[in-house]
Short mmCIF file of C-alpha atoms in Angstrom, two decimals:
data_model
loop_
_atom_site.label_atom_id
_atom_site.label_comp_id
_atom_site.label_asym_id
_atom_site.label_seq_id
_atom_site.Cartn_x
_atom_site.Cartn_y
_atom_site.Cartn_z
CA UNK A 1 75.14 29.82 -48.22
CA UNK A 2 77.93 27.82 -46.65
CA UNK A 3 79.66 26.92 -49.89
CA UNK A 4 83.40 26.52 -49.58
CA UNK A 5 85.57 29.58 -50.10
CA UNK A 6 87.86 29.18 -53.06
CA UNK A 7 87.16 28.12 -56.60
CA UNK A 8 84.18 26.51 -58.32
CA UNK A 9 83.50 25.21 -61.81
CA UNK A 10 79.80 25.26 -62.71
CA UNK A 11 78.73 23.40 -65.85
CA UNK A 12 75.32 24.78 -66.76
CA UNK A 13 75.90 27.88 -64.68
CA UNK A 14 74.97 30.40 -67.37
CA UNK A 15 71.40 29.22 -67.86
CA UNK A 16 69.02 27.84 -65.29
CA UNK A 17 71.78 27.82 -62.65
CA UNK A 18 72.63 31.50 -63.17
CA UNK A 19 71.10 32.46 -59.80
CA UNK A 20 73.19 29.77 -58.10
CA UNK A 21 76.31 31.04 -59.88
CA UNK A 22 75.61 34.59 -58.74
CA UNK A 23 75.14 33.38 -55.15
CA UNK A 24 78.53 31.64 -55.21
CA UNK A 25 80.18 34.81 -56.48
CA UNK A 26 78.43 36.95 -53.83
CA UNK A 27 79.82 34.54 -51.23
CA UNK A 28 83.39 35.07 -52.37
CA UNK A 29 84.09 32.16 -54.69
CA UNK A 30 85.94 32.44 -57.96
CA UNK A 31 83.59 30.78 -60.44
CA UNK A 32 84.57 29.35 -63.82
CA UNK A 33 81.71 28.91 -66.29
CA UNK A 34 82.41 26.61 -69.23
CA UNK A 35 79.58 27.30 -71.69
CA UNK A 36 78.73 27.93 -75.32
CA UNK A 37 77.53 31.47 -74.66
CA UNK A 38 79.08 34.26 -72.63
CA UNK A 39 77.12 34.81 -69.41
CA UNK A 40 75.19 38.05 -69.06
CA UNK A 41 76.80 39.87 -66.17
CA UNK A 42 77.08 37.08 -63.59
CA UNK A 43 80.71 37.94 -62.89
CA UNK A 44 82.05 34.45 -63.46
CA UNK A 45 85.06 33.64 -65.63
CA UNK A 46 83.63 32.38 -68.93
CA UNK A 47 85.34 29.49 -70.70
CA UNK A 48 84.14 29.02 -74.26
CA UNK A 49 83.22 25.34 -74.44
CA UNK A 50 80.42 23.08 -75.67
CA UNK A 51 79.68 19.92 -73.70
CA UNK A 52 78.43 18.20 -76.86
CA UNK A 53 82.15 17.79 -77.62
CA UNK A 54 83.35 16.31 -74.30
CA UNK A 55 87.09 16.04 -75.03
CA UNK A 56 87.27 19.63 -76.31
CA UNK A 57 85.14 20.77 -73.37
CA UNK A 58 87.52 19.21 -70.84
CA UNK A 59 90.50 20.56 -72.80
CA UNK A 60 89.13 24.10 -72.69
CA UNK A 61 88.66 23.84 -68.93
CA UNK A 62 92.17 22.42 -68.55
CA UNK A 63 93.65 25.46 -70.31
CA UNK A 64 91.64 27.95 -68.25
CA UNK A 65 91.54 26.57 -64.71
CA UNK A 66 94.49 26.06 -62.39
CA UNK A 67 94.84 25.27 -58.74
CA UNK A 68 92.51 23.57 -56.31
CA UNK A 69 88.84 23.27 -57.20
CA UNK A 70 86.64 23.31 -54.14
CA UNK A 71 83.34 22.71 -55.89
CA UNK A 72 82.32 21.17 -59.22
CA UNK A 73 78.65 21.43 -60.18
CA UNK A 74 77.55 19.46 -63.23
CA UNK A 75 74.33 20.04 -65.18
CA UNK A 76 74.90 18.34 -68.49
CA UNK A 77 72.54 16.30 -70.69
CA UNK A 78 72.81 12.64 -71.62
CA UNK A 79 74.85 11.25 -73.40
CA UNK A 80 77.46 13.93 -72.75
CA UNK A 81 77.10 13.99 -68.98
CA UNK A 82 79.23 10.93 -68.31
CA UNK A 83 82.32 11.80 -70.42
CA UNK A 84 82.20 15.44 -69.29
CA UNK A 85 81.79 14.50 -65.62
CA UNK A 86 84.51 11.86 -65.63
CA UNK A 87 86.90 14.05 -67.61
CA UNK A 88 86.45 17.06 -65.33
CA UNK A 89 86.74 15.03 -62.12
CA UNK A 90 89.92 13.36 -63.34
CA UNK A 91 91.37 16.71 -64.46
CA UNK A 92 90.30 18.93 -61.56
CA UNK A 93 90.13 16.52 -58.60
CA UNK A 94 87.50 18.71 -56.92
CA UNK A 95 86.86 18.56 -53.19
CA UNK A 96 83.08 18.44 -53.74
CA UNK A 97 81.03 17.27 -56.71
CA UNK A 98 77.33 18.00 -57.17
CA UNK A 99 75.50 16.42 -60.11
CA UNK A 100 72.19 17.97 -61.16
CA UNK A 101 69.86 15.63 -63.03
CA UNK A 102 66.40 16.00 -64.49
CA UNK A 103 63.30 13.98 -63.85
CA UNK A 104 64.43 11.19 -66.21
CA UNK A 105 66.74 10.07 -63.43
CA UNK A 106 63.62 9.08 -61.51
CA UNK A 107 63.29 5.96 -63.62
CA UNK A 108 66.79 4.91 -62.66
CA UNK A 109 66.15 5.67 -58.99
CA UNK A 110 62.86 3.75 -59.08
CA UNK A 111 64.68 0.76 -60.58
CA UNK A 112 67.25 0.88 -57.78
CA UNK A 113 69.94 2.24 -60.11
CA UNK A 114 72.19 5.17 -59.36
CA UNK A 115 72.11 7.85 -62.09
CA UNK A 116 75.37 9.44 -60.90
CA UNK A 117 78.29 9.65 -63.32
CA UNK A 118 80.74 10.25 -60.47
CA UNK A 119 80.90 7.81 -57.58
CA UNK A 120 80.27 9.60 -54.30
CA UNK A 121 78.94 12.81 -55.82
CA UNK A 122 76.00 14.59 -54.23
CA UNK A 123 72.96 14.14 -56.45
CA UNK A 124 70.36 16.87 -57.03
CA UNK A 125 67.17 15.59 -58.68
CA UNK A 126 64.91 18.18 -60.29
CA UNK A 127 61.23 17.44 -59.80
CA UNK A 128 58.23 19.63 -60.51
CA UNK A 129 55.92 22.02 -58.67
CA UNK A 130 52.40 20.88 -57.84
CA UNK A 131 49.65 23.46 -58.07
CA UNK A 132 46.89 23.51 -55.43
CA UNK A 133 44.46 22.47 -58.18
CA UNK A 134 46.40 19.26 -58.81
CA UNK A 135 48.36 20.28 -61.91
CA UNK A 136 52.12 20.36 -62.21
CA UNK A 137 54.60 22.68 -63.84
CA UNK A 138 58.33 22.63 -64.38
CA UNK A 139 60.48 24.35 -61.80
CA UNK A 140 61.55 27.92 -62.51
CA UNK A 141 65.22 28.82 -62.84
CA UNK A 142 64.95 30.57 -59.47
CA UNK A 143 63.53 27.45 -57.80
CA UNK A 144 66.24 25.30 -59.35
CA UNK A 145 69.01 27.69 -58.26
CA UNK A 146 67.59 27.82 -54.74
CA UNK A 147 67.43 24.02 -54.62
CA UNK A 148 71.01 23.60 -55.80
CA UNK A 149 72.08 26.19 -53.22
CA UNK A 150 70.38 24.15 -50.49
CA UNK A 151 71.99 20.97 -51.82
CA UNK A 152 75.39 22.67 -51.76
CA UNK A 153 74.85 23.45 -48.09
CA UNK A 154 73.97 19.82 -47.38
CA UNK A 155 76.66 18.19 -49.49
CA UNK A 156 79.75 16.87 -47.82
CA UNK A 157 83.12 16.35 -49.40
CA UNK A 158 83.65 14.24 -52.51
CA UNK A 159 82.94 10.61 -51.84
CA UNK A 160 80.21 11.27 -49.28
CA UNK A 161 77.25 10.80 -51.64
CA UNK A 162 73.78 11.90 -50.67
CA UNK A 163 70.91 13.36 -52.58
CA UNK A 164 68.47 16.25 -52.53
CA UNK A 165 65.18 16.57 -54.42
CA UNK A 166 64.10 19.99 -55.65
CA UNK A 167 60.33 20.26 -55.87
CA UNK A 168 58.21 17.14 -55.89
CA UNK A 169 58.76 13.92 -57.77
CA UNK A 170 55.89 13.22 -60.14
#
């Protein structure tokens, strides 16, 4: 992984992005994990916070994180994604922002709309996995983490935009 050395904040990093979080830590980053539940052994610095209360969430991060943030990864559900994303970007002024969105964002993309909450962020869209028999299934946590890792490698600095699709769009 060619993620930047330094400090990352990963929203959603204790669940399906746990493998991604662990990869960042193995590659030498200090990782802050704002989440409701303490992570199970990932090695990140847990910040007790619940994104369903955006102002408290951002306040908890503000009290726990200092210095330059090299990478901000956001996996947060609607309608909380926008206030959490905007609050964290304003607070942290990260060098790189990656927004992870589910398949609902496909409707916005198909309509020519941009589902990003942060202008210029790198967008990761989670698709599905097609079986040889024609069926589909949701992506596994490992597939999602691997996809976000690849997106992190492709993402430029904040303001560069871009997008990466994990799996197939259905």
